[in-house]
PDB file of C-alpha atoms in Angstrom:
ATOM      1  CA  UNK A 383     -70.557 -29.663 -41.401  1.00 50.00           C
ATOM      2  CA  UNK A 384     -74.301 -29.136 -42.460  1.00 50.00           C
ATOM      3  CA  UNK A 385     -77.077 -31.132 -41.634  1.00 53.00           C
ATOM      4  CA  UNK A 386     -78.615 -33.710 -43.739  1.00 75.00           C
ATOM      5  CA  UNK A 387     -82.032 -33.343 -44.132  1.00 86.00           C
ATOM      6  CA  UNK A 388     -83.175 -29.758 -42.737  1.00 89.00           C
ATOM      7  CA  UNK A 389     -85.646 -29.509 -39.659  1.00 91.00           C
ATOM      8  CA  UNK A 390     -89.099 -28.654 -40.348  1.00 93.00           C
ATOM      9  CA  UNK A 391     -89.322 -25.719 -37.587  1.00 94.00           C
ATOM     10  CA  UNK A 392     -85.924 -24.702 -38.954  1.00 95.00           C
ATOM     11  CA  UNK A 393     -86.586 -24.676 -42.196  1.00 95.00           C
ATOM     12  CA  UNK A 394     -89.991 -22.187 -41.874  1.00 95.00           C
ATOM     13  CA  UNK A 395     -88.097 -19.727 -39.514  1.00 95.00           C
ATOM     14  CA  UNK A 396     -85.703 -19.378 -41.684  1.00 96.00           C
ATOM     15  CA  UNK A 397     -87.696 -19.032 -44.917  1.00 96.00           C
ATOM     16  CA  UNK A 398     -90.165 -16.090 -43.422  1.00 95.00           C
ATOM     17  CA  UNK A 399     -86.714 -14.285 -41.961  1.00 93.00           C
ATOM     18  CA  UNK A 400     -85.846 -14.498 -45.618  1.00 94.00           C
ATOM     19  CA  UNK A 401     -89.086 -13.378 -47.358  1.00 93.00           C
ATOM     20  CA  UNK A 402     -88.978 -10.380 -44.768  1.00 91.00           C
ATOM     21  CA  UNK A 403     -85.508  -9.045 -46.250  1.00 90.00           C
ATOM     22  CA  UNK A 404     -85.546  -6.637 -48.719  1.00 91.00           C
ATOM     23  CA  UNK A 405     -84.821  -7.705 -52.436  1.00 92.00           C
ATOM     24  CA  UNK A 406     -81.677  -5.787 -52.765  1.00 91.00           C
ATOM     25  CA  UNK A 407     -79.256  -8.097 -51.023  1.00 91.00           C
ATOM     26  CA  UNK A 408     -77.453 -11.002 -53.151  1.00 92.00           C
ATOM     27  CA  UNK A 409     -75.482 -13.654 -51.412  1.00 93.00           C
ATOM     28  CA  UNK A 410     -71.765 -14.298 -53.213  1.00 89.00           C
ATOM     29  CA  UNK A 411     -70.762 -18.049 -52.025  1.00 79.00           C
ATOM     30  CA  UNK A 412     -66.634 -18.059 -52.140  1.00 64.00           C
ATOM     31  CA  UNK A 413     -66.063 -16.238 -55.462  1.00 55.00           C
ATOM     32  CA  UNK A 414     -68.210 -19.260 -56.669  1.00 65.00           C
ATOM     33  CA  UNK A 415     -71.742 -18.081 -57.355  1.00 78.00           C
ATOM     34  CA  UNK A 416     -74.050 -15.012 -56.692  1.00 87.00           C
ATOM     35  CA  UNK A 417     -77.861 -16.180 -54.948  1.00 92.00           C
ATOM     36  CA  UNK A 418     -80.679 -13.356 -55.484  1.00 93.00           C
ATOM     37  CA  UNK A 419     -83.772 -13.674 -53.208  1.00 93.00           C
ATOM     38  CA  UNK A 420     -85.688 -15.775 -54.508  1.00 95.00           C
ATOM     39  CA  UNK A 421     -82.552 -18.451 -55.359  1.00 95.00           C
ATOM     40  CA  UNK A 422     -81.765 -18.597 -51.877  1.00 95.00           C
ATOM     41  CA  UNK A 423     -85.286 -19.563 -50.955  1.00 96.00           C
ATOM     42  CA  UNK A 424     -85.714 -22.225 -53.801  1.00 97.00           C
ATOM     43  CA  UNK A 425     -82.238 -23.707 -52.451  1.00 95.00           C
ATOM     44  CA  UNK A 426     -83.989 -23.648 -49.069  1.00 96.00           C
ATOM     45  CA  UNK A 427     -87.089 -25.471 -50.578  1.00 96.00           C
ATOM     46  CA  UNK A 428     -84.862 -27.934 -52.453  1.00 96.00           C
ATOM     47  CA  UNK A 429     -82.718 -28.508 -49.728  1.00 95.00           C
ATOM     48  CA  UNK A 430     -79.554 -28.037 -51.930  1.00 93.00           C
ATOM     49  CA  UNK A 431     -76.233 -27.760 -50.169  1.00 89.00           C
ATOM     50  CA  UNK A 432     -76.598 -24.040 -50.467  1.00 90.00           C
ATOM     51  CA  UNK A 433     -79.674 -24.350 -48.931  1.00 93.00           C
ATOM     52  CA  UNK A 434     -78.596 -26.189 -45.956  1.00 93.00           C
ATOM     53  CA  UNK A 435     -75.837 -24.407 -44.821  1.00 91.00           C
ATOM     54  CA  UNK A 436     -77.672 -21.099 -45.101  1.00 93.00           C
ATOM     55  CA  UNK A 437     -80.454 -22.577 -42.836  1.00 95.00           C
ATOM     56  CA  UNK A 438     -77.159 -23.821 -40.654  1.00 95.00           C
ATOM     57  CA  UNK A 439     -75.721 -20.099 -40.805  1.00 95.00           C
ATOM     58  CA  UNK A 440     -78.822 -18.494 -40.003  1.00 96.00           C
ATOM     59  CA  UNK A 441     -79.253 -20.741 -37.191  1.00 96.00           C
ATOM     60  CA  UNK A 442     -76.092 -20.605 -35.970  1.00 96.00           C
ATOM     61  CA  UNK A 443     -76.692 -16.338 -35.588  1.00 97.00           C
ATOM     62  CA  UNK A 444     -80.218 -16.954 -33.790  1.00 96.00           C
ATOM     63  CA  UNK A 445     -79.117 -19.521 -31.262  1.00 96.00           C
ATOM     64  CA  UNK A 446     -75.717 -17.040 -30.355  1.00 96.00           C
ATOM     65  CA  UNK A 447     -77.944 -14.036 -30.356  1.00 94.00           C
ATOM     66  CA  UNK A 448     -80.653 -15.993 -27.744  1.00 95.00           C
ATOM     67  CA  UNK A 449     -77.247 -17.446 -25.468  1.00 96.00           C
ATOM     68  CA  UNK A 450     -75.261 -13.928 -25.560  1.00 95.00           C
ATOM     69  CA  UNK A 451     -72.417 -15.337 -27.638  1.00 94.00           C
ATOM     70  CA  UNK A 452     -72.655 -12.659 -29.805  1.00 95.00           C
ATOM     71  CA  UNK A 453     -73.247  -9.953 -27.748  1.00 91.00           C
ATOM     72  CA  UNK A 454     -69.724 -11.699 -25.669  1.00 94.00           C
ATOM     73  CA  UNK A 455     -68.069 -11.440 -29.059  1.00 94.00           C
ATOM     74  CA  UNK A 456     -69.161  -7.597 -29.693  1.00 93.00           C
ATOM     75  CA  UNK A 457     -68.079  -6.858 -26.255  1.00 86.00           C
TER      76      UNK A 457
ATOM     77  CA  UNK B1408     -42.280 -11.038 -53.391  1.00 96.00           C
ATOM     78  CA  UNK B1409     -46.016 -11.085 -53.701  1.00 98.00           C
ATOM     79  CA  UNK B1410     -48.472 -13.140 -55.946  1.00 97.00           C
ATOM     80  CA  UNK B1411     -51.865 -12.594 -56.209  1.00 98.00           C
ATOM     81  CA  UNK B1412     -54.518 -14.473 -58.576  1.00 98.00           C
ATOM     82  CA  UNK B1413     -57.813 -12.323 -59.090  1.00 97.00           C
ATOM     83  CA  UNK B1414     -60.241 -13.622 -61.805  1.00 96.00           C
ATOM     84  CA  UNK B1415     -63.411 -12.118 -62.482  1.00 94.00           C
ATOM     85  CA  UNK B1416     -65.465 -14.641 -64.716  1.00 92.00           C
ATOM     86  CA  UNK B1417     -69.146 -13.981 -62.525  1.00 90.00           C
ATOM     87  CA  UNK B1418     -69.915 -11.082 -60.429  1.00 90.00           C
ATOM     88  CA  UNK B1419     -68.669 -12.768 -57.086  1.00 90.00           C
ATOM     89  CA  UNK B1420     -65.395 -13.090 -58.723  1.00 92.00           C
ATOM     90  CA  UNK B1421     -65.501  -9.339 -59.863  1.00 93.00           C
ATOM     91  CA  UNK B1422     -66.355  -8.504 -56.665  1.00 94.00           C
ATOM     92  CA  UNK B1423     -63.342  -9.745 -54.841  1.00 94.00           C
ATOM     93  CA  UNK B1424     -61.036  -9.116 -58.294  1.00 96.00           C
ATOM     94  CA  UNK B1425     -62.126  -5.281 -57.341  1.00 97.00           C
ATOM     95  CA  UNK B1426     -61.495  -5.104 -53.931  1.00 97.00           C
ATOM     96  CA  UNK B1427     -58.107  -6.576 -54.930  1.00 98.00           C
ATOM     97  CA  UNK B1428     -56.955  -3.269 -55.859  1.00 98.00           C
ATOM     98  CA  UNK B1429     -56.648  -1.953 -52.312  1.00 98.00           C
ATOM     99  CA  UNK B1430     -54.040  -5.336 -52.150  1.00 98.00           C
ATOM    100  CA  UNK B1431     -52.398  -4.121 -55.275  1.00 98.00           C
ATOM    101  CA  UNK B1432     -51.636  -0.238 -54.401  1.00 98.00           C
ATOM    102  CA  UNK B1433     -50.570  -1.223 -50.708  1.00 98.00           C
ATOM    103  CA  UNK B1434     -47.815  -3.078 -52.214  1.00 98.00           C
ATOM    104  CA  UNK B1435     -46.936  -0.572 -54.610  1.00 98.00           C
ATOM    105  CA  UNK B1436     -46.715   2.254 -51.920  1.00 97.00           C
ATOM    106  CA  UNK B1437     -44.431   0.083 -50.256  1.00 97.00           C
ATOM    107  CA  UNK B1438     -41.944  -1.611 -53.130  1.00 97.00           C
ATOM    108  CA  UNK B1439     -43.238  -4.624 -52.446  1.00 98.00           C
ATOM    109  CA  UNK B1440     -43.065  -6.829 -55.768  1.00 98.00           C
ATOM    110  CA  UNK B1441     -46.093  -8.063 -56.925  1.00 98.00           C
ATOM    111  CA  UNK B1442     -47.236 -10.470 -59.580  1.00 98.00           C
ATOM    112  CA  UNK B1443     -50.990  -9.544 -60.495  1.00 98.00           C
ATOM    113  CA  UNK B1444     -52.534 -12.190 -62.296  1.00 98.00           C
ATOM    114  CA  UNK B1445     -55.885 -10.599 -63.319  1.00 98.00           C
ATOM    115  CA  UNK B1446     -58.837 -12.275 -64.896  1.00 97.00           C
ATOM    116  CA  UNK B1447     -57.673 -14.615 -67.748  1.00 97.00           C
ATOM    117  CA  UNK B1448     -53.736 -14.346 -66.378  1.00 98.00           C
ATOM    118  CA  UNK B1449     -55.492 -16.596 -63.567  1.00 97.00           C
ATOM    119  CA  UNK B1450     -54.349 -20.147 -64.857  1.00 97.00           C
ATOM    120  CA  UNK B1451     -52.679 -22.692 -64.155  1.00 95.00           C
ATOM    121  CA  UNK B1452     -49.982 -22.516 -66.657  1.00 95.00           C
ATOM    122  CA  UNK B1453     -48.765 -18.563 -65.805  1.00 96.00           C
ATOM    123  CA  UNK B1454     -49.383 -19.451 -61.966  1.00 95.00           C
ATOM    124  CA  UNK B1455     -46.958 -22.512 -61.931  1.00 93.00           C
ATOM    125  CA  UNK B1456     -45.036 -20.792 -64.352  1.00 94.00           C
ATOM    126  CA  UNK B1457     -44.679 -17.616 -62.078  1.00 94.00           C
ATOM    127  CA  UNK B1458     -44.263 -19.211 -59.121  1.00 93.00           C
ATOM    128  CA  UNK B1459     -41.037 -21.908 -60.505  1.00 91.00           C
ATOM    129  CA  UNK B1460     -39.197 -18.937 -61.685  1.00 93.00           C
ATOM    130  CA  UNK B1461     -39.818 -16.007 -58.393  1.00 94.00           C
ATOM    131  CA  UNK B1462     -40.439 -18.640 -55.223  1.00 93.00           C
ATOM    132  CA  UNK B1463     -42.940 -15.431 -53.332  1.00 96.00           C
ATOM    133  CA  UNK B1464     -42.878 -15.359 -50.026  1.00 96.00           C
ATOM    134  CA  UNK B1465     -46.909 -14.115 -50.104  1.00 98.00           C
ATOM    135  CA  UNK B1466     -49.429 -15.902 -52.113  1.00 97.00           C
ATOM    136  CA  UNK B1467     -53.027 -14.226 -52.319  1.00 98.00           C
ATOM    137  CA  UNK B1468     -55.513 -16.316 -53.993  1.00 96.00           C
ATOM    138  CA  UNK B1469     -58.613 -15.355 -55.043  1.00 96.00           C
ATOM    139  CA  UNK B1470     -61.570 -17.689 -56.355  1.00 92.00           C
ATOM    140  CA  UNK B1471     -63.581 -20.563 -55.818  1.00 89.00           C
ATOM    141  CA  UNK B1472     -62.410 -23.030 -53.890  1.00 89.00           C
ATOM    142  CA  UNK B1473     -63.065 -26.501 -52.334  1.00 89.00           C
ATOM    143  CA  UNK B1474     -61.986 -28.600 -49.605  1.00 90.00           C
ATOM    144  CA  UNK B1475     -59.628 -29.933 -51.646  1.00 91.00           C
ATOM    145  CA  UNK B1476     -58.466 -26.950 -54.539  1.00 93.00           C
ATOM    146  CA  UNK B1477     -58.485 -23.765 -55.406  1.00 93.00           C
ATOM    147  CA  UNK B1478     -59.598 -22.404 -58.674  1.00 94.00           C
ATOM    148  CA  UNK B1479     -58.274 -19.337 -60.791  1.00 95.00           C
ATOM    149  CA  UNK B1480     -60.649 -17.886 -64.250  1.00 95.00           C
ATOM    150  CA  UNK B1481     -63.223 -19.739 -65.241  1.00 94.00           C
ATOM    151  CA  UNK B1482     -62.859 -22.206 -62.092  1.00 92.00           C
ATOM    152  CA  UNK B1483     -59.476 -24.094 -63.623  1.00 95.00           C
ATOM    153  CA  UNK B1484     -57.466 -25.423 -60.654  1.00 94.00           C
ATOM    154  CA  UNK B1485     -54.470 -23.691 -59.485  1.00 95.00           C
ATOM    155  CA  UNK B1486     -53.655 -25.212 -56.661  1.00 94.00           C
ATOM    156  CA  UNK B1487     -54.423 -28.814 -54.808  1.00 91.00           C
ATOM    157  CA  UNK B1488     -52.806 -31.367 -52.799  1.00 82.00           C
ATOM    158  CA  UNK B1489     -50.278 -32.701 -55.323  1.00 79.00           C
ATOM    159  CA  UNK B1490     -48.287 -29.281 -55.800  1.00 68.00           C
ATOM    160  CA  UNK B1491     -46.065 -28.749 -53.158  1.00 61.00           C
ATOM    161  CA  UNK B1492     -43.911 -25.710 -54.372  1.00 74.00           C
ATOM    162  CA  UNK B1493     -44.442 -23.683 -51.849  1.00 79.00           C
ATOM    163  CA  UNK B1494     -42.237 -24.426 -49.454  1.00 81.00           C
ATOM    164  CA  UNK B1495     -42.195 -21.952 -45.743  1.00 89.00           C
ATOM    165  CA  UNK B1496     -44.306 -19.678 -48.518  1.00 95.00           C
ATOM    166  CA  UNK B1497     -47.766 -18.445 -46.976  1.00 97.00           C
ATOM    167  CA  UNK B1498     -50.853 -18.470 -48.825  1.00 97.00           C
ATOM    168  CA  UNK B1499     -54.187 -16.701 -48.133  1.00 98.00           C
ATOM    169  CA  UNK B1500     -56.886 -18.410 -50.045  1.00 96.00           C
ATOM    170  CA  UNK B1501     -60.164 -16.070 -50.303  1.00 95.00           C
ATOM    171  CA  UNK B1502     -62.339 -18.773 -51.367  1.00 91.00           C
ATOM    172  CA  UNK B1503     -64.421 -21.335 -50.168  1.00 89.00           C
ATOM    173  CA  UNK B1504     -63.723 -24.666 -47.376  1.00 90.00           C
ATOM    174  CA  UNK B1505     -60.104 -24.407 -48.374  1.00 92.00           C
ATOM    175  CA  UNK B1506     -59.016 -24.382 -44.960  1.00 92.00           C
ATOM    176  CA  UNK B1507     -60.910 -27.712 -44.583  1.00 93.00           C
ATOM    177  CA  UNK B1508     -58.643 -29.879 -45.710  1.00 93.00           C
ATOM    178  CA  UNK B1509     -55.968 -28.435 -48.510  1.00 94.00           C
ATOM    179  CA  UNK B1510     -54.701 -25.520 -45.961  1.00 95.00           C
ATOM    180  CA  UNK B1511     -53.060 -29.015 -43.904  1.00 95.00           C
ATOM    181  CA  UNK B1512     -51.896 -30.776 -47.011  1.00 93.00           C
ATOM    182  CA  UNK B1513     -50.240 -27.695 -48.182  1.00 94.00           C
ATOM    183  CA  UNK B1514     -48.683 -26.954 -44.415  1.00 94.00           C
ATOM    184  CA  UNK B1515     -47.806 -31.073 -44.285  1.00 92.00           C
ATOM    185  CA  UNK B1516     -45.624 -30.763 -47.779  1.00 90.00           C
ATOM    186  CA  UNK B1517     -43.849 -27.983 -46.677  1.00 91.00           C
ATOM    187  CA  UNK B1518     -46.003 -24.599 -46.662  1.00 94.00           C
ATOM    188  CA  UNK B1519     -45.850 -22.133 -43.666  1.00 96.00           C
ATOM    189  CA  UNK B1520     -48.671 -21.110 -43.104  1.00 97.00           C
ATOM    190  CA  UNK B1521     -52.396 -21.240 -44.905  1.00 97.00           C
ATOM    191  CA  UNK B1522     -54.599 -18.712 -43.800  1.00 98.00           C
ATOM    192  CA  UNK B1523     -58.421 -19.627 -45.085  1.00 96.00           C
ATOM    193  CA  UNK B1524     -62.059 -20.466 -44.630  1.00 96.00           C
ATOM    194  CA  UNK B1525     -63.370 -24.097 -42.936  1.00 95.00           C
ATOM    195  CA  UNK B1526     -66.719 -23.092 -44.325  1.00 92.00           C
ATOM    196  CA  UNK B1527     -68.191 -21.385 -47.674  1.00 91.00           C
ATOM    197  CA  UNK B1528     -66.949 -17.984 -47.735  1.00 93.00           C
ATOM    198  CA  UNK B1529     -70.076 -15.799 -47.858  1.00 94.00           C
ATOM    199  CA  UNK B1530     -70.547 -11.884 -48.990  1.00 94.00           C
ATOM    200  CA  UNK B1531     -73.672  -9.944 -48.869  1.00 95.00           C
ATOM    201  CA  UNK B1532     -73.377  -8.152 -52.264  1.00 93.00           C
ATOM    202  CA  UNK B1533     -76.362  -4.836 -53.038  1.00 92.00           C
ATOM    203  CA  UNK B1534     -77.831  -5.716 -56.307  1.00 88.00           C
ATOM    204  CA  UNK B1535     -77.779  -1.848 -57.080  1.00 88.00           C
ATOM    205  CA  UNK B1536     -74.109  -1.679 -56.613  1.00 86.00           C
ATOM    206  CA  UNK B1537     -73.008  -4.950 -58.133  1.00 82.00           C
ATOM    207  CA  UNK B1538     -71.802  -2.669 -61.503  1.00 87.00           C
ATOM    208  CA  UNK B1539     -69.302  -1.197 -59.749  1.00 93.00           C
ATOM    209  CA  UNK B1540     -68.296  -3.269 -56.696  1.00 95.00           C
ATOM    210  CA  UNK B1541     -66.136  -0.736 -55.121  1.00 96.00           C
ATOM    211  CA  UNK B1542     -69.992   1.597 -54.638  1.00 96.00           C
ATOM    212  CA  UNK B1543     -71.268  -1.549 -52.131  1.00 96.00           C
ATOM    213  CA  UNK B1544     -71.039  -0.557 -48.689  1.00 95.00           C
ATOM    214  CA  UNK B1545     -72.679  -3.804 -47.832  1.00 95.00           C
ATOM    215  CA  UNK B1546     -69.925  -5.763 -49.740  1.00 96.00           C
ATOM    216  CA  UNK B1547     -67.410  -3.641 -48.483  1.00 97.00           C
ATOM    217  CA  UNK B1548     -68.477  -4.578 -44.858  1.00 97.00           C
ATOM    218  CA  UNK B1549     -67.076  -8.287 -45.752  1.00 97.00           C
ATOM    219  CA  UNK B1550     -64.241  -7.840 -47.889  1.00 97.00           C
ATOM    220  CA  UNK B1551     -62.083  -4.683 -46.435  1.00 98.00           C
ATOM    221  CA  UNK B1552     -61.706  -7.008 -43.000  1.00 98.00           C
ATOM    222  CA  UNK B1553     -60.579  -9.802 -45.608  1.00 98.00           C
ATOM    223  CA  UNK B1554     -58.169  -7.091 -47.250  1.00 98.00           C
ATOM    224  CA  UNK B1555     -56.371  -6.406 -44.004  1.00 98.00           C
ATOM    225  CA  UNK B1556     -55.341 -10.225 -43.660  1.00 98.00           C
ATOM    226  CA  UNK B1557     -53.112  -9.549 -46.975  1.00 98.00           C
ATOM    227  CA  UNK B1558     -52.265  -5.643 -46.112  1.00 98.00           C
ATOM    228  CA  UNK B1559     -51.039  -6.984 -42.551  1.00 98.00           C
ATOM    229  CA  UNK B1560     -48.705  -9.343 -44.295  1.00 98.00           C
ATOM    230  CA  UNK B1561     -47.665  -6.978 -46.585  1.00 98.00           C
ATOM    231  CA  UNK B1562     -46.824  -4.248 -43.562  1.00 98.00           C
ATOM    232  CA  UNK B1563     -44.543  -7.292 -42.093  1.00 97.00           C
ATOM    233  CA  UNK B1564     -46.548  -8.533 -39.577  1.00 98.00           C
ATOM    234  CA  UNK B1565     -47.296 -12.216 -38.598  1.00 98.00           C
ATOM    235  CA  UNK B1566     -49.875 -14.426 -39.659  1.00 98.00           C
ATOM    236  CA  UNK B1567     -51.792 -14.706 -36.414  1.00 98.00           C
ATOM    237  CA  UNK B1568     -51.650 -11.278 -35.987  1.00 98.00           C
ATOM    238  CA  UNK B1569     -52.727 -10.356 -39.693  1.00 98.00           C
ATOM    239  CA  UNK B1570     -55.566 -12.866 -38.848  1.00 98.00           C
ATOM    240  CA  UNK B1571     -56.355 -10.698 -35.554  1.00 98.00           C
ATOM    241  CA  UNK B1572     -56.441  -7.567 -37.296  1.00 98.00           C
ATOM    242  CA  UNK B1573     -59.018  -8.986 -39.607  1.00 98.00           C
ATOM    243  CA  UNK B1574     -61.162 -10.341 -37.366  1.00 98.00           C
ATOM    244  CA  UNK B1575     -61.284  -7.260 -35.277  1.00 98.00           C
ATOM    245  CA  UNK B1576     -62.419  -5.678 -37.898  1.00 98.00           C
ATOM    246  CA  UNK B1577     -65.040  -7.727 -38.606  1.00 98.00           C
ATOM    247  CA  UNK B1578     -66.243  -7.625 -35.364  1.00 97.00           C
ATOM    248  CA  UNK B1579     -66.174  -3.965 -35.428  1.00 97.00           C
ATOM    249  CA  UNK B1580     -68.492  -3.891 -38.713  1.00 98.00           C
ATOM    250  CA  UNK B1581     -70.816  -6.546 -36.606  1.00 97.00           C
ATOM    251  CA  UNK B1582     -71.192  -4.659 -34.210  1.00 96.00           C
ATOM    252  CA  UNK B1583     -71.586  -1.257 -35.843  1.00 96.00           C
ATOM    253  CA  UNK B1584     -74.554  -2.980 -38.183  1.00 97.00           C
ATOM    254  CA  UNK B1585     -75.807  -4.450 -34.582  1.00 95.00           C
ATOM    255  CA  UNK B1586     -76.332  -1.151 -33.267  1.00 94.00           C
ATOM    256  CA  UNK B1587     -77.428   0.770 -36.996  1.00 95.00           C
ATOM    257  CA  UNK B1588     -81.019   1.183 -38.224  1.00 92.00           C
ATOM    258  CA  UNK B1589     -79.461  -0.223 -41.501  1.00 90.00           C
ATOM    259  CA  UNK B1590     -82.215  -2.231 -44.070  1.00 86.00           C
ATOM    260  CA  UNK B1591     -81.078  -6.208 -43.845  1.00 91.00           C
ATOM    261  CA  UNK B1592     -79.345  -5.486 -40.934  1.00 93.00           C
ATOM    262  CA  UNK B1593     -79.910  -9.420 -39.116  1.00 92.00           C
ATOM    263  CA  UNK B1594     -78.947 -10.930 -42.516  1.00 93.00           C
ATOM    264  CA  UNK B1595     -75.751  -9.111 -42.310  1.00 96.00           C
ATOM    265  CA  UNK B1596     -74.739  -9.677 -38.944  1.00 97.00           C
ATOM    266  CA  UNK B1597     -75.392 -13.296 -39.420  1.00 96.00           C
ATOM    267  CA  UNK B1598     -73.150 -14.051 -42.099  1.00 96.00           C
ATOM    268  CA  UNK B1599     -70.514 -11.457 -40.667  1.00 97.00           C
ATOM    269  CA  UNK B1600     -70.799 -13.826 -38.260  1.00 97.00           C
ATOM    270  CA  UNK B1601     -70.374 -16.682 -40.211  1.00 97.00           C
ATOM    271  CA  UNK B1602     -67.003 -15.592 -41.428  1.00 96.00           C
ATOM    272  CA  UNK B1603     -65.615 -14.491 -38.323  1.00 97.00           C
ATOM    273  CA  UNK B1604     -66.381 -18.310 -37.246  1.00 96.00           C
ATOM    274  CA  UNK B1605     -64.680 -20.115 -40.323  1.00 96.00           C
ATOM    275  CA  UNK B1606     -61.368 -18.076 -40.383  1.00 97.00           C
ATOM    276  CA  UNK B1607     -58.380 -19.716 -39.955  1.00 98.00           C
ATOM    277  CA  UNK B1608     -54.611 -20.131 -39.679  1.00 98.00           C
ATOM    278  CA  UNK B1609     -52.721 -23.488 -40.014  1.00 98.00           C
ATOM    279  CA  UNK B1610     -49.303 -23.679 -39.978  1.00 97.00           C
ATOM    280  CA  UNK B1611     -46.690 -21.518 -38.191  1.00 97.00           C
ATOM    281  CA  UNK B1612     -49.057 -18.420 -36.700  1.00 97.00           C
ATOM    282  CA  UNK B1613     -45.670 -17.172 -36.732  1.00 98.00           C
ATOM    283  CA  UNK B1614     -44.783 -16.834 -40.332  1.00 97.00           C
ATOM    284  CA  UNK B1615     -43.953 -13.689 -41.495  1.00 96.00           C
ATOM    285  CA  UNK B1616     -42.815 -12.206 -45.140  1.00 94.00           C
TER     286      UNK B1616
END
C-alpha cells in the first residue's frame, strides 16, 4: 500500500536522486502509461498516486540497500 | 492451447506487445497452439469469443490492469471478477495490482493458478530506443525475466517454478547493473527491485499446461 501524504525528508531525497538521473530513462507503469523526467517529478510534487508509490519504491531500494537486504538477495 | 492478448495503443503497451514476440515464436518452435490477439484483436468480444469455443490451458495477458480487471486495446476490460470461464486454466497477467485482488477471485471461481503483480508493474524504458522496443537494453532488463514466466509454461514446467526462473533472472540483471558502471544504474536496480517484490503466484504453484 502507499502512504498517504508523503514525508517531507522523503519527498526531497527522492526528488534530487531524480533530478541527478539522466533524461533518457522513461518509466512505463503496467502497460498503462509512460512518465518522462520531468512527469515523474511533477507527480512527486503533486503527490499523485504515481507519485507516491515511486517515492515508496525508491524508498523501499534505499532502506534494503542501508540493511543488506539487497545485497542478501544478490547473494 | 495458448492465448495471449497484446495491445499496443501507447508506447508501454508497444513495449510489452513487442517483447511478446519472443512468447509467440517459442510456441511456434514447439507446436504449441496459440491464439495471438494483437493490438485491436485485444477485446472483449474476440477474447470471450476465443476462449468459449478453445477452453486454453495458458492465458497470457498483456495490458493495464487494476486490482480488480484487466484491460485489452484501448484499456476495454477483458477480464474481472464476474467471468469465471477459466476453470483449472492459468493466467499470467503482465499488468498492473492484478494480483491484488482479481488473481484470488479468479483462483476462488475456479482458476488454477494466477501468476501477477500486487503492485504497479514498472519498466524503465530509453527514450532513444522507445521506436523500436526490441533496441532497449534497459527495457529488455525488465521484460525478458517477465518472458520466461510464459516460456517456462510453455516448456511444461510448473507455475512456481516458471515464477522461480523469472525471478532468478531478475535477480541476475540486478545484480549485473549492481556491479556495472551503467548511466541510471540506482534507478534501475530499484525498480528491478520493485518487481522482484510484487511477483506472485496464487492458486495451485503446481499447475502445469
Amino acid at each position: 500500500m502507499t502512504i498517504n501524504k508523503i514525508d517531507k525528508n522523503q519527498k526531497e531525497l527522492v526528488l534530487a536522486r531524480i533530478q541527478a538521473y539522466s533524461d533518457d530513462i522513461e518509466i512505463a507503469v503496467g502497460g498503462e502509461k509512460s512518465y518522462s523526467k520531468q512527469e515523474i517529478l511533477d507527480n512527486i510534487e503533486s503527490e499523485t498516486e504515481v507519485g507516491k508509490e515511486i517515492v515508496d519504491i525508491q524508498m523501499n531500494y534505499l532502506r534494503d540497500l542501508v540493511n543488506g537486504n539487497l545485497y542478501k538477495l544478490i547473494g | 492451447m495458448v492465448l495471449i492478448t497484446r495491445p499496443n495503443h501507447d508506447l508501454a503497451t508497444n513495449y510489452l506487445c513487442s517483447f511478446s514476440e519472443e512468447i509467440i515464436s517459442t510456441c511456434t518452435k514447439r507446436s504449441v497452439k496459440y491464439i495471438d490477439l494483437k493490438g485491436l484483436k485485444a477485446q472483449k468480444v474476440l477474447f470471450d469469443s476465443y476462449i468459449k469455443k478453445n477452453r486454453p490451458k495458458f492465458m497470457i495477458i498483456n495490458g493495464h490492469g487494476s486490482e480488480l480487471a484487466i484491460g485489452g486495446f484501448d484499456n476495454e476490460i477483458l477480464i474481472d471478477k464476474y467471468v469465471v470461464e477459466y476453470e483449472k486454466s492459468i493466467i499470467y497477467a503482465r499488468s498492473c495490482k492484478s494480483a491484488a485482488k482479481l488473481g484470488s477471485v479468479l483462483v476462488k471461481s475456479g482458476l488454477g493458478a494466477f501468476i501477477g503483480y500486487t503492485k504497479n508493474y514498472v519498466v524503465l524504458l530509453s527514450r532513444k530506443r522507445n521506436t523500436n522496443p526490441l533496441l532497449d537494453n534497459v527495457a529488455r532488463l525488465f521484460l525478458e525475466p517477465s518472458n520466461l514466466i510464459a516460456i517456462s509454461i510453455i516448456k511444461g514446467n510448473t507455475v512456481k517454478d516458471a515464477d522461480a526462473k523469472s525471478k532468478k533472472a531478475l535477480i541476475k540483471n540486478l545484480k549485473e547493473v549492481l556491479s556495472s558502471k551503467m548511466k541510471d544504474r540506482d534507478e534501475v536496480a530499484a525498480y528491478l527491485l520493485h518487481d522482484i517484490n510484487s511477483q506472485v503466484v496464487i492458486g495451485d504453484s503446481e499447475a502445469k499446461m
